[in-house]
CSV table of N, CA and C and ligand atoms in Angstrom, one decimal:
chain,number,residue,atom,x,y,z
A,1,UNK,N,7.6,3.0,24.8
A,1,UNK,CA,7.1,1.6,25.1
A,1,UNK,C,7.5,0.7,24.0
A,2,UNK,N,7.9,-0.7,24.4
A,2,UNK,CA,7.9,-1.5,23.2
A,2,UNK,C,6.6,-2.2,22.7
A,3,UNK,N,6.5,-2.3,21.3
A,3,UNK,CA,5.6,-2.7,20.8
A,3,UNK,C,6.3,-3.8,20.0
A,4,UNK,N,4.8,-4.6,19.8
A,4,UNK,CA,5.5,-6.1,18.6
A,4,UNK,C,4.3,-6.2,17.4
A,5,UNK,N,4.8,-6.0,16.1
A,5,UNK,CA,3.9,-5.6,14.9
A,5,UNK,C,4.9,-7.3,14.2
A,6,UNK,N,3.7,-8.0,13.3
A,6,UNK,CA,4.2,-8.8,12.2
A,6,UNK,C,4.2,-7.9,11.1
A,7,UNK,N,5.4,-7.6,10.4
A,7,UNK,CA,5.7,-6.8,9.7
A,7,UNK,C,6.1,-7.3,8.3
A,8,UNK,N,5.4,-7.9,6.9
A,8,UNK,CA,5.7,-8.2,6.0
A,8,UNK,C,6.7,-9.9,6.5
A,9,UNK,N,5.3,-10.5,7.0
A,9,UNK,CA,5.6,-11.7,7.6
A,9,UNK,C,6.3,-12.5,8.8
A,10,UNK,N,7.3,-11.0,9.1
A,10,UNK,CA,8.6,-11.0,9.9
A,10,UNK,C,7.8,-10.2,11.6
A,11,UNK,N,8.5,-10.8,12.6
A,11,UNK,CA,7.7,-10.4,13.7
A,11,UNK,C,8.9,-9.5,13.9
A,12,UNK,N,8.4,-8.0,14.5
A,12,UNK,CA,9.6,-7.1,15.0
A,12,UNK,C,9.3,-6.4,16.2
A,13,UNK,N,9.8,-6.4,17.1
A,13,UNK,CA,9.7,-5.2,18.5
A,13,UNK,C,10.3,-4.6,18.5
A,14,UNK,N,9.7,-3.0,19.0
A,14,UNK,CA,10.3,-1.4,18.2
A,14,UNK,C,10.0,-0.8,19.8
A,15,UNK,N,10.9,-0.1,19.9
A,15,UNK,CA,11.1,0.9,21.2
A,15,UNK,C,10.2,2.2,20.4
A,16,UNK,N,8.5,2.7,20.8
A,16,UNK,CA,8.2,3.9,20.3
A,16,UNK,C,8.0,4.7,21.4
A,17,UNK,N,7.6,5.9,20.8
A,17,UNK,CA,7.3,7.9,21.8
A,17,UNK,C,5.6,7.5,21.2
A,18,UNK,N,4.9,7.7,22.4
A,18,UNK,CA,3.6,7.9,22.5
A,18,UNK,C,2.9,8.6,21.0
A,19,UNK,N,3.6,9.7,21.0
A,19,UNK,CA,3.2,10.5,19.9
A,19,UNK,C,4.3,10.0,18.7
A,20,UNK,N,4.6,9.1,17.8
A,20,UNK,CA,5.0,8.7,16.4
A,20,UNK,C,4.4,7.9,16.0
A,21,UNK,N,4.1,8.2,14.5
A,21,UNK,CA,2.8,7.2,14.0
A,21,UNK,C,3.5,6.2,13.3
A,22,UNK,N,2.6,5.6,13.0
A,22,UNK,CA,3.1,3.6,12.6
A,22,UNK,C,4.0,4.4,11.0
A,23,UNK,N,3.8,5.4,10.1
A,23,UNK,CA,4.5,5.9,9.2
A,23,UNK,C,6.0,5.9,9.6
A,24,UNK,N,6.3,7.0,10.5
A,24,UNK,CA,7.4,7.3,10.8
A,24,UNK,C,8.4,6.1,11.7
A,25,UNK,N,7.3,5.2,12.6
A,25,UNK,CA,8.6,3.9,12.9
A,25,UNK,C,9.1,3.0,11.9
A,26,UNK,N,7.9,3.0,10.8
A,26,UNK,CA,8.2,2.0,9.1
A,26,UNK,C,9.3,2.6,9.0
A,27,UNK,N,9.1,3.7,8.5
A,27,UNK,CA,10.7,4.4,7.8
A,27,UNK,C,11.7,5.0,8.2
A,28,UNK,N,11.8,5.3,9.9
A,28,UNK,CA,12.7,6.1,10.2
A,28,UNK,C,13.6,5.0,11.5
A,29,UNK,N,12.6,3.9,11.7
A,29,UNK,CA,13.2,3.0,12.8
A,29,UNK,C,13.5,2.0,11.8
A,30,UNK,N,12.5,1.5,11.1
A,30,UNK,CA,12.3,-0.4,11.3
A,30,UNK,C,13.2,-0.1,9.1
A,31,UNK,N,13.1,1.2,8.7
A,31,UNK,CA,14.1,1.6,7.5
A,31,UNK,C,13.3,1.1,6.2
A,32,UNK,N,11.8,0.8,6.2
A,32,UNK,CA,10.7,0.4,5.6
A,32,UNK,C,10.3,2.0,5.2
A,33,UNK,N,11.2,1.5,3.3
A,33,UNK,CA,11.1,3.5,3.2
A,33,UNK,C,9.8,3.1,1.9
A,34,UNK,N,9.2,2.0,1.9
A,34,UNK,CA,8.1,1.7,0.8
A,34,UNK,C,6.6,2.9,0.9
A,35,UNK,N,6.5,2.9,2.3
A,35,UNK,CA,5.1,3.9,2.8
A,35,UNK,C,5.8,5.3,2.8
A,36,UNK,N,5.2,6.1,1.5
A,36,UNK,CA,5.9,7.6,1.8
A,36,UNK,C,5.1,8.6,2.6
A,37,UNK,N,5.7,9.9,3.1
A,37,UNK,CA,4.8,10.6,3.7
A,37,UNK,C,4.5,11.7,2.7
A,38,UNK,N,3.7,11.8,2.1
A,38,UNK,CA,3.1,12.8,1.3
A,38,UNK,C,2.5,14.0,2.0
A,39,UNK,N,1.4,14.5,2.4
A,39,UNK,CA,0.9,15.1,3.1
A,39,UNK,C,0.7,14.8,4.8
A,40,UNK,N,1.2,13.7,5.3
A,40,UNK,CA,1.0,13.5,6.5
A,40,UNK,C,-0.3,13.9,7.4
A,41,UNK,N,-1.2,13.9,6.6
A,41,UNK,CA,-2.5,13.9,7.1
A,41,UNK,C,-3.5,13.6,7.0
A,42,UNK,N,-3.3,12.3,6.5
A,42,UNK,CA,-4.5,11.4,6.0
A,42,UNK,C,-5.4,11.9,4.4
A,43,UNK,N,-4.5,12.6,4.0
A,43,UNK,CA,-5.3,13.2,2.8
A,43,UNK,C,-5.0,12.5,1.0
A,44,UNK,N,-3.6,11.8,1.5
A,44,UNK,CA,-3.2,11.6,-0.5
A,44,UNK,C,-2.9,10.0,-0.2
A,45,UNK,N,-2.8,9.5,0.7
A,45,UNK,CA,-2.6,8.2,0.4
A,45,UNK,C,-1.4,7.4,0.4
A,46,UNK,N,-0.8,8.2,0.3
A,46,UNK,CA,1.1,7.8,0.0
A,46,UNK,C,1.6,6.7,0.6
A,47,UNK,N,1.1,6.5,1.7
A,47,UNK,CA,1.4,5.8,3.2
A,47,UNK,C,0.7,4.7,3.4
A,48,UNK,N,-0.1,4.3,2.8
A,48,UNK,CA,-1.0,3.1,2.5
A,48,UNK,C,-0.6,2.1,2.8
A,49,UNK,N,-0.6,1.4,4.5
A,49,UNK,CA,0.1,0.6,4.3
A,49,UNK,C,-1.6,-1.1,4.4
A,50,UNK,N,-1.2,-2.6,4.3
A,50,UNK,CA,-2.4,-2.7,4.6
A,50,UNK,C,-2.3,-3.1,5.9
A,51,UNK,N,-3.5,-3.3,6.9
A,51,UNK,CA,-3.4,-3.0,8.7
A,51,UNK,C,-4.2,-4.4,9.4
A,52,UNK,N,-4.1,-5.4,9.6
A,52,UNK,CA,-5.3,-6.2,9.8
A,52,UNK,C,-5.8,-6.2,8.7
A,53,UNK,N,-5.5,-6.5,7.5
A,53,UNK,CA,-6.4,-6.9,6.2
A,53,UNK,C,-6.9,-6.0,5.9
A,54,UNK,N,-7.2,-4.7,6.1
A,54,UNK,CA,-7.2,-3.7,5.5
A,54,UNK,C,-6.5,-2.0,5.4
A,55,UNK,N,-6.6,-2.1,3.8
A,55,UNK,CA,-5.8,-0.8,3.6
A,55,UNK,C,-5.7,0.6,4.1
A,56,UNK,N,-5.2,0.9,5.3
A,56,UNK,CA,-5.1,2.4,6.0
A,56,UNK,C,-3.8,3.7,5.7
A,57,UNK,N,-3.9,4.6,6.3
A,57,UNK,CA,-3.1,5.4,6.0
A,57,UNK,C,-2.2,5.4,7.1
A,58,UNK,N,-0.8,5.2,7.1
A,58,UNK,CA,0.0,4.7,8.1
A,58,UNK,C,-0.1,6.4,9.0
A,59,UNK,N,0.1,7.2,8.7
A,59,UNK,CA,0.2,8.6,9.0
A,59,UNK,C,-0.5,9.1,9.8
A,60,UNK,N,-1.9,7.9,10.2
A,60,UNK,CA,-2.7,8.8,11.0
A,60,UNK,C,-3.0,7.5,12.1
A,61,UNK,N,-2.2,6.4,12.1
A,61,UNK,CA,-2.2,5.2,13.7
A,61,UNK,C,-0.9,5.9,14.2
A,62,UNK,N,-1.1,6.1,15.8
A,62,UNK,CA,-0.4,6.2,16.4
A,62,UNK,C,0.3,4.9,16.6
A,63,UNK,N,1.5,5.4,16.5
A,63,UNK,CA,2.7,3.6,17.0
A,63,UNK,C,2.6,2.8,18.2
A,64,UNK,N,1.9,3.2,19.2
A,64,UNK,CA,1.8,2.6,20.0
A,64,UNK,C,0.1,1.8,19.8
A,65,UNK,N,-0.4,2.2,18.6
A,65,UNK,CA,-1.6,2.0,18.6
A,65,UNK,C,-1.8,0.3,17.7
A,66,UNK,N,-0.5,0.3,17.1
A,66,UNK,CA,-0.1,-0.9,16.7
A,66,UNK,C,0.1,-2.0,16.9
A,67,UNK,N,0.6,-2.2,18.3
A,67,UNK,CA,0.9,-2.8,18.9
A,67,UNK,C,0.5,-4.5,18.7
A,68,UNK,N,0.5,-5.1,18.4
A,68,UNK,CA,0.2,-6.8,17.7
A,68,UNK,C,-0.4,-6.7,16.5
A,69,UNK,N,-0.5,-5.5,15.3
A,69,UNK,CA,-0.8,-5.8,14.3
A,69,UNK,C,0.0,-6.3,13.4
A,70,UNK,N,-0.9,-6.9,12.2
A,70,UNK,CA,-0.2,-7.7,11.3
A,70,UNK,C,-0.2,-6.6,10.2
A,71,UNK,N,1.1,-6.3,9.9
A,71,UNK,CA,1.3,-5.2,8.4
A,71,UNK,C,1.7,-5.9,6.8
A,72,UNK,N,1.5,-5.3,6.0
A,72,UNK,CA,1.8,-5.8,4.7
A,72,UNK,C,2.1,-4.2,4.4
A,73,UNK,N,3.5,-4.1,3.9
A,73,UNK,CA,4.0,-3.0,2.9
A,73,UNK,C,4.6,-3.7,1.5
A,74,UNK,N,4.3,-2.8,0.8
A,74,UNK,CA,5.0,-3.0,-0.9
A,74,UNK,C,6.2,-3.9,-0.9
A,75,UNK,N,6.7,-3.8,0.2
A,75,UNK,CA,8.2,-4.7,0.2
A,75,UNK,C,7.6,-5.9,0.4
A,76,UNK,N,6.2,-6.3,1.2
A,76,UNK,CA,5.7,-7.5,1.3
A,76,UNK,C,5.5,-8.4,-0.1
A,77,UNK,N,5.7,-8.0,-1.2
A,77,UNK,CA,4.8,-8.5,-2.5
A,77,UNK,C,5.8,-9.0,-3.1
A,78,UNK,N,7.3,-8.3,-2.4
A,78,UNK,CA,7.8,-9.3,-3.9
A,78,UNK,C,8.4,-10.7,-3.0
A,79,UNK,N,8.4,-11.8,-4.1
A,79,UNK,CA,8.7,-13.1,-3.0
A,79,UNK,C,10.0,-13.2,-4.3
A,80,UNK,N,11.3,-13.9,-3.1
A,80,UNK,CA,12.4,-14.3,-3.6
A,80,UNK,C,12.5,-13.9,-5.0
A,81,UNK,N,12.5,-12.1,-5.1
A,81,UNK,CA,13.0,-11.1,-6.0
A,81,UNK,C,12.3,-11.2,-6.8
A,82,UNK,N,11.1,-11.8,-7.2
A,82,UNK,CA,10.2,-11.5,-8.3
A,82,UNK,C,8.7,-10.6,-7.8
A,83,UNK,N,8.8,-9.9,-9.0
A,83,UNK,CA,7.5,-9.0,-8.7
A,83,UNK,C,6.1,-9.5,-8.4
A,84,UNK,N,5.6,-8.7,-7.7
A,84,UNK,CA,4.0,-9.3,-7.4
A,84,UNK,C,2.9,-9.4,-9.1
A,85,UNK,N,2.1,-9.9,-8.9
A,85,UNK,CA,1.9,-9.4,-10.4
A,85,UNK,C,1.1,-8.3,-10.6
A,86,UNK,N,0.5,-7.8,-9.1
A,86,UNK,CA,-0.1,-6.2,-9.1
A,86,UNK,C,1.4,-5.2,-9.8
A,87,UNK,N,2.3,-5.4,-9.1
A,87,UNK,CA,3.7,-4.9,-9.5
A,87,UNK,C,3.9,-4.4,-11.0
A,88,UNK,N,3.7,-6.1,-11.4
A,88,UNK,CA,4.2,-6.1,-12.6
A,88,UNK,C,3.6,-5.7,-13.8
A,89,UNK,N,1.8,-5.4,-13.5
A,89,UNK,CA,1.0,-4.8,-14.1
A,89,UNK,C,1.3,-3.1,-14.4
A,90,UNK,N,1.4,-2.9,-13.1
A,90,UNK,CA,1.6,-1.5,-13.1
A,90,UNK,C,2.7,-0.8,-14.0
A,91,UNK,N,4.2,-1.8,-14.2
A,91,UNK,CA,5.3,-1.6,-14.7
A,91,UNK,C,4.7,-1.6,-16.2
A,92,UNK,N,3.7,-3.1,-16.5
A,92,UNK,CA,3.8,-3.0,-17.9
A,92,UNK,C,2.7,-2.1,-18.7
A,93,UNK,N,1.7,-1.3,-17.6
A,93,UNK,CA,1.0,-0.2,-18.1
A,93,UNK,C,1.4,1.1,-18.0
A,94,UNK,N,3.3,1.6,-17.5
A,94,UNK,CA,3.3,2.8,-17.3
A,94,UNK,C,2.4,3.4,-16.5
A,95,UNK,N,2.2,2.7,-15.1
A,95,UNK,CA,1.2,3.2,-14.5
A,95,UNK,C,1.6,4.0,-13.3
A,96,UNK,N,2.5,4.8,-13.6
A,96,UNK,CA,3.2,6.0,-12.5
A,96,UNK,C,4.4,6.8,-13.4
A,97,UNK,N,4.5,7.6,-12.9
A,97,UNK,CA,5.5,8.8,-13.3
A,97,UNK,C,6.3,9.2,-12.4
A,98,UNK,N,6.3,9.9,-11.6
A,98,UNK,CA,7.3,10.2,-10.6
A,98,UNK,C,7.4,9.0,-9.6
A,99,UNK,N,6.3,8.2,-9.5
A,99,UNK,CA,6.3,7.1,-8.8
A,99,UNK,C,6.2,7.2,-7.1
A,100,UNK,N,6.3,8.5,-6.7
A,100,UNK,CA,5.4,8.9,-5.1
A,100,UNK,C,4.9,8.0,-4.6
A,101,UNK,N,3.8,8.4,-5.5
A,101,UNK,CA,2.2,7.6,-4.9
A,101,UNK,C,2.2,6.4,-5.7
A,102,UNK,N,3.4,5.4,-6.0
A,102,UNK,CA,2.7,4.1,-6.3
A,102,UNK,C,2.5,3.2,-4.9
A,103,UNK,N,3.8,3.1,-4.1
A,103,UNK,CA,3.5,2.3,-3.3
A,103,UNK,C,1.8,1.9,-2.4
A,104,UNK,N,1.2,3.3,-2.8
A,104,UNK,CA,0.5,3.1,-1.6
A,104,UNK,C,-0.8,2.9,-3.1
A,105,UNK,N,-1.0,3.5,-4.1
A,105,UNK,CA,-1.9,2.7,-4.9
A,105,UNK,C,-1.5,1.1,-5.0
A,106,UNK,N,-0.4,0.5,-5.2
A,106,UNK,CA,-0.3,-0.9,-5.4
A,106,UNK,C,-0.9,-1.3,-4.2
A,107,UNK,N,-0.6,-0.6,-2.6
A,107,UNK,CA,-1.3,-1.7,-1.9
A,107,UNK,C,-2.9,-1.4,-1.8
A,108,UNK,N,-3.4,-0.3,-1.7
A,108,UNK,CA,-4.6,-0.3,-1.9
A,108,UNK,C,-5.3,-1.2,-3.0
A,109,UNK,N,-4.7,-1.4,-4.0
A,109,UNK,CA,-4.8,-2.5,-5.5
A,109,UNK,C,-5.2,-3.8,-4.7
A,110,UNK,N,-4.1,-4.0,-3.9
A,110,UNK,CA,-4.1,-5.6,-3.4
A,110,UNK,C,-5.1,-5.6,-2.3
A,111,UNK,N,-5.2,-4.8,-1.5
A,111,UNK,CA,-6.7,-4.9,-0.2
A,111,UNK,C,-8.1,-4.9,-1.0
A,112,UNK,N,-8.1,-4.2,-2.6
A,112,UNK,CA,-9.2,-4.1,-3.2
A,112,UNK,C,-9.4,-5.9,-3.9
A,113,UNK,N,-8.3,-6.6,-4.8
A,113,UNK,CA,-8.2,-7.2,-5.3
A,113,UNK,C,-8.2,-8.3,-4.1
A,114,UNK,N,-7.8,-8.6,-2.8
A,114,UNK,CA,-7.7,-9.9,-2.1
A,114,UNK,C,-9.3,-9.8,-1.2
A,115,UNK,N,-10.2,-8.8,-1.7
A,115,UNK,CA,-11.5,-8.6,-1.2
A,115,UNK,C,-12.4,-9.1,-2.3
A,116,UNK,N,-12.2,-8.6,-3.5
A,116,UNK,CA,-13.2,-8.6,-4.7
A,116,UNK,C,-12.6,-9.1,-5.9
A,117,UNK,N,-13.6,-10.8,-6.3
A,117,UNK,CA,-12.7,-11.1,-7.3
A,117,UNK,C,-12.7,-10.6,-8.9
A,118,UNK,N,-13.4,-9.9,-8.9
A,118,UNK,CA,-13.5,-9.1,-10.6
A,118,UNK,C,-14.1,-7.8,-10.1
A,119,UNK,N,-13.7,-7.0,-9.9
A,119,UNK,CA,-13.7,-5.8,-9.6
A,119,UNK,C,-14.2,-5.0,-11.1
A,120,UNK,N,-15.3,-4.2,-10.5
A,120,UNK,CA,-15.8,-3.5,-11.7
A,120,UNK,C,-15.1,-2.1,-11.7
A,121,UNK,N,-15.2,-1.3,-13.2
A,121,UNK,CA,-14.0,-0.1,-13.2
A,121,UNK,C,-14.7,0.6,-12.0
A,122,UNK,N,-16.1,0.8,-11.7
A,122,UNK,CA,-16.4,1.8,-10.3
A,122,UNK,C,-15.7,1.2,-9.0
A,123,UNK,N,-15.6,-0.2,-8.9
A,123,UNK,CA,-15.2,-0.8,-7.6
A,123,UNK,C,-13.3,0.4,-7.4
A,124,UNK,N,-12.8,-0.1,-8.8
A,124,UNK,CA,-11.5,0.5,-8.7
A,124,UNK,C,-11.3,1.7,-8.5
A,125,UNK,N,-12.2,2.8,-9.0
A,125,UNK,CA,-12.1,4.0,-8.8
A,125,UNK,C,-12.6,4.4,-7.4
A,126,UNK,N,-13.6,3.6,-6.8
A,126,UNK,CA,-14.0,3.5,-5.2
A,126,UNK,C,-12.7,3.5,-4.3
A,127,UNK,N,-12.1,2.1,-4.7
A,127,UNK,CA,-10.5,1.8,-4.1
A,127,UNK,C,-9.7,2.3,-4.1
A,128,UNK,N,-9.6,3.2,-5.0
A,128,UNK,CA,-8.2,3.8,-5.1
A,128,UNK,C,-8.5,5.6,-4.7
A,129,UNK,N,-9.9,5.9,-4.8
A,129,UNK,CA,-9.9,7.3,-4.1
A,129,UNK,C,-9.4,8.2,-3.1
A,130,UNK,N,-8.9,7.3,-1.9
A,130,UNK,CA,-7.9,7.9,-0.9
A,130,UNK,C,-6.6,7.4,-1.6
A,131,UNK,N,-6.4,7.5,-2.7
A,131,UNK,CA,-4.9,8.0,-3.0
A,131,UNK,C,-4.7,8.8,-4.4
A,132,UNK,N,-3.9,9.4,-4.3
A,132,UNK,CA,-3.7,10.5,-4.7
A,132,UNK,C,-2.7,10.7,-5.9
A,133,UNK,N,-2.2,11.0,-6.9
A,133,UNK,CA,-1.4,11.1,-7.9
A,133,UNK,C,-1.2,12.6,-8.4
A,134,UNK,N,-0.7,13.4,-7.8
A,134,UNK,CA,-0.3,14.4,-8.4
A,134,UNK,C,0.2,15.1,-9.9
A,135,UNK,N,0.7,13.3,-10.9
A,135,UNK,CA,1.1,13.3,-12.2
A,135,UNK,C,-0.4,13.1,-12.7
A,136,UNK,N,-1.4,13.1,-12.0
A,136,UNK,CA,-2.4,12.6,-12.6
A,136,UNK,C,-2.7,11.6,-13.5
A,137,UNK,N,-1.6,10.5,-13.2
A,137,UNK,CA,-2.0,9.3,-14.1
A,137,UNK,C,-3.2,8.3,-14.1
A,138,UNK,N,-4.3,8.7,-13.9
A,138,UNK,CA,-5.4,7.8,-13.2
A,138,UNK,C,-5.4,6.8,-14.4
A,139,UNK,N,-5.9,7.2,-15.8
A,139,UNK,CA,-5.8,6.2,-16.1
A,139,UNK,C,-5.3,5.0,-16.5
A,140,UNK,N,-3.8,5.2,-16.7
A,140,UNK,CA,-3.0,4.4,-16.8
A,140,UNK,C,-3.0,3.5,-15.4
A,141,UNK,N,-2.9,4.0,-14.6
A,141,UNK,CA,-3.3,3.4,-13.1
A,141,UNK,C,-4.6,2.5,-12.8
A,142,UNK,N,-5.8,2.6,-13.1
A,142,UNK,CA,-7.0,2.3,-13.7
A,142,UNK,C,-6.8,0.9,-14.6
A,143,UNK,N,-5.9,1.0,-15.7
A,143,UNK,CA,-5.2,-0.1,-16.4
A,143,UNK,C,-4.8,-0.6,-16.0
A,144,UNK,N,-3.9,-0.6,-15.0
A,144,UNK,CA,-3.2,-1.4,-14.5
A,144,UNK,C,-3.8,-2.4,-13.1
A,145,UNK,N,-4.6,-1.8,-12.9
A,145,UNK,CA,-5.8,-2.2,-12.0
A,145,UNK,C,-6.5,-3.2,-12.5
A,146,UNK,N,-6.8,-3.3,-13.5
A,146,UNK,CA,-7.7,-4.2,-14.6
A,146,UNK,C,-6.9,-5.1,-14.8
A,147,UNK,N,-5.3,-4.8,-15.5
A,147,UNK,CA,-4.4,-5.9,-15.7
A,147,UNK,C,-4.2,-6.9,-14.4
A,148,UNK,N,-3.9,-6.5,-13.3
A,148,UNK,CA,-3.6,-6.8,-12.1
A,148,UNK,C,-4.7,-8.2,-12.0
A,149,UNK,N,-5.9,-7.9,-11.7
A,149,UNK,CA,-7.2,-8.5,-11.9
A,149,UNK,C,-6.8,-9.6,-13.1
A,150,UNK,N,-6.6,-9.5,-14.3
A,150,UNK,CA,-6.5,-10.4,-15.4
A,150,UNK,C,-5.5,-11.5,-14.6
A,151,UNK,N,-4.2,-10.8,-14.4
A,151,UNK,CA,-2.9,-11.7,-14.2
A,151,UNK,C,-2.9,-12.5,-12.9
A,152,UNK,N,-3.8,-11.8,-11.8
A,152,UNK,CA,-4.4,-13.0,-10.6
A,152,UNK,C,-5.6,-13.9,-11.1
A,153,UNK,N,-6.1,-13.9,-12.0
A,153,UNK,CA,-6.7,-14.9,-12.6
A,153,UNK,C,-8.4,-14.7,-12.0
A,154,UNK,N,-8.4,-13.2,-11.5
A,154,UNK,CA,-9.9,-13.2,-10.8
A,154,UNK,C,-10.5,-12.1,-12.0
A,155,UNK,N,-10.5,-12.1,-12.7
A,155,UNK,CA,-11.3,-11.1,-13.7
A,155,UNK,C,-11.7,-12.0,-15.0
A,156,UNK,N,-12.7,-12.4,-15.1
A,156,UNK,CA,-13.1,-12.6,-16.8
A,156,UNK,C,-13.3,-11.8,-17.4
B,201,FES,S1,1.0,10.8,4.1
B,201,FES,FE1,-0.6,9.6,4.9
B,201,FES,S2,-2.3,10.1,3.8
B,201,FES,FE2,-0.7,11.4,3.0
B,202,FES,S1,3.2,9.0,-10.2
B,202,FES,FE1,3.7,11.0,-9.5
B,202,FES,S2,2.4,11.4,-7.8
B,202,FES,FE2,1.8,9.5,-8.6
């Protein structure tokens, strides 16, 4: 069936199979390789894309279940080649290692941060619990979380 998603501002219609989830048309049709598939089962977060204003796990909407939603992926943030400043926080706290699981902590960052404007360290550790880091960098990530907050101008 075709479906029609606003996809990081841009409107797109995608030929999907009943059974492929909004993860695998991001990256395997529409070439949106920002949402990784980590565990593919709603368990690490990888895939995080945000869905209607909030942050889900692409891996577990079926594609047809999409159908008029509005998406924001990591590729959404940077505007005319400059970094978002969730982005740029993360870069300037070393806040990833293998870098897997950023995409889907930065967007969860932004559904947390375009919700709450000074986010307490519990709020962030709330926020960011469905996702996952295998390098175990929480708290450099955590930092960067706080920076993020400073550099949007919502944290005193
Ligand atoms: S790939 Fe979706 S939660 Fe892990
Ligand atoms: S930076 Fe390696 S899994 Fe997160």
């Amino acid at each position: 069936m075709m479906i029609k998603m606003t996809i990081n501002g841009d409107v797109v219609e995608v030929d999907v199979k009943p059974n492929e989830t909004l993860l695998d048309v991001l990256r395997n049709k529409l070439y949106i390789t920002g949402p990784k598939e980590g565990c593919g089962n709603g368990e690490c977060g990888a895939c995080t894309v945000i869905y209607n204003g909030k942050p889900i796990n692409s891996c577990l909407v079926l594609a047809p279940e999409a159908d008029g939603a509005e998406i924001l992926t990591v590729e959404g943030l940077t505007k005319n080649g400059k970094l978002h400043p969730i982005q740029e926080a993360f870069i300037e706290e070393n806040a990833f290692q293998c870098g897997f699981c950023t995409p889907g902590f930065i967007m969860s960052t932004k559904a947390l941060l375009d919700r709450k404007k000074n986010p307490t360290r519990e709020d962030i550790v709330e926020a960011l619990a469905g996702n996952l880091c295998r390098c175990t960098g929480y708290q450099t990530i955590i930092r960067a979380v706080e920076k993020a907050a400073e550099k949007l101008g919502v944290k005193e």
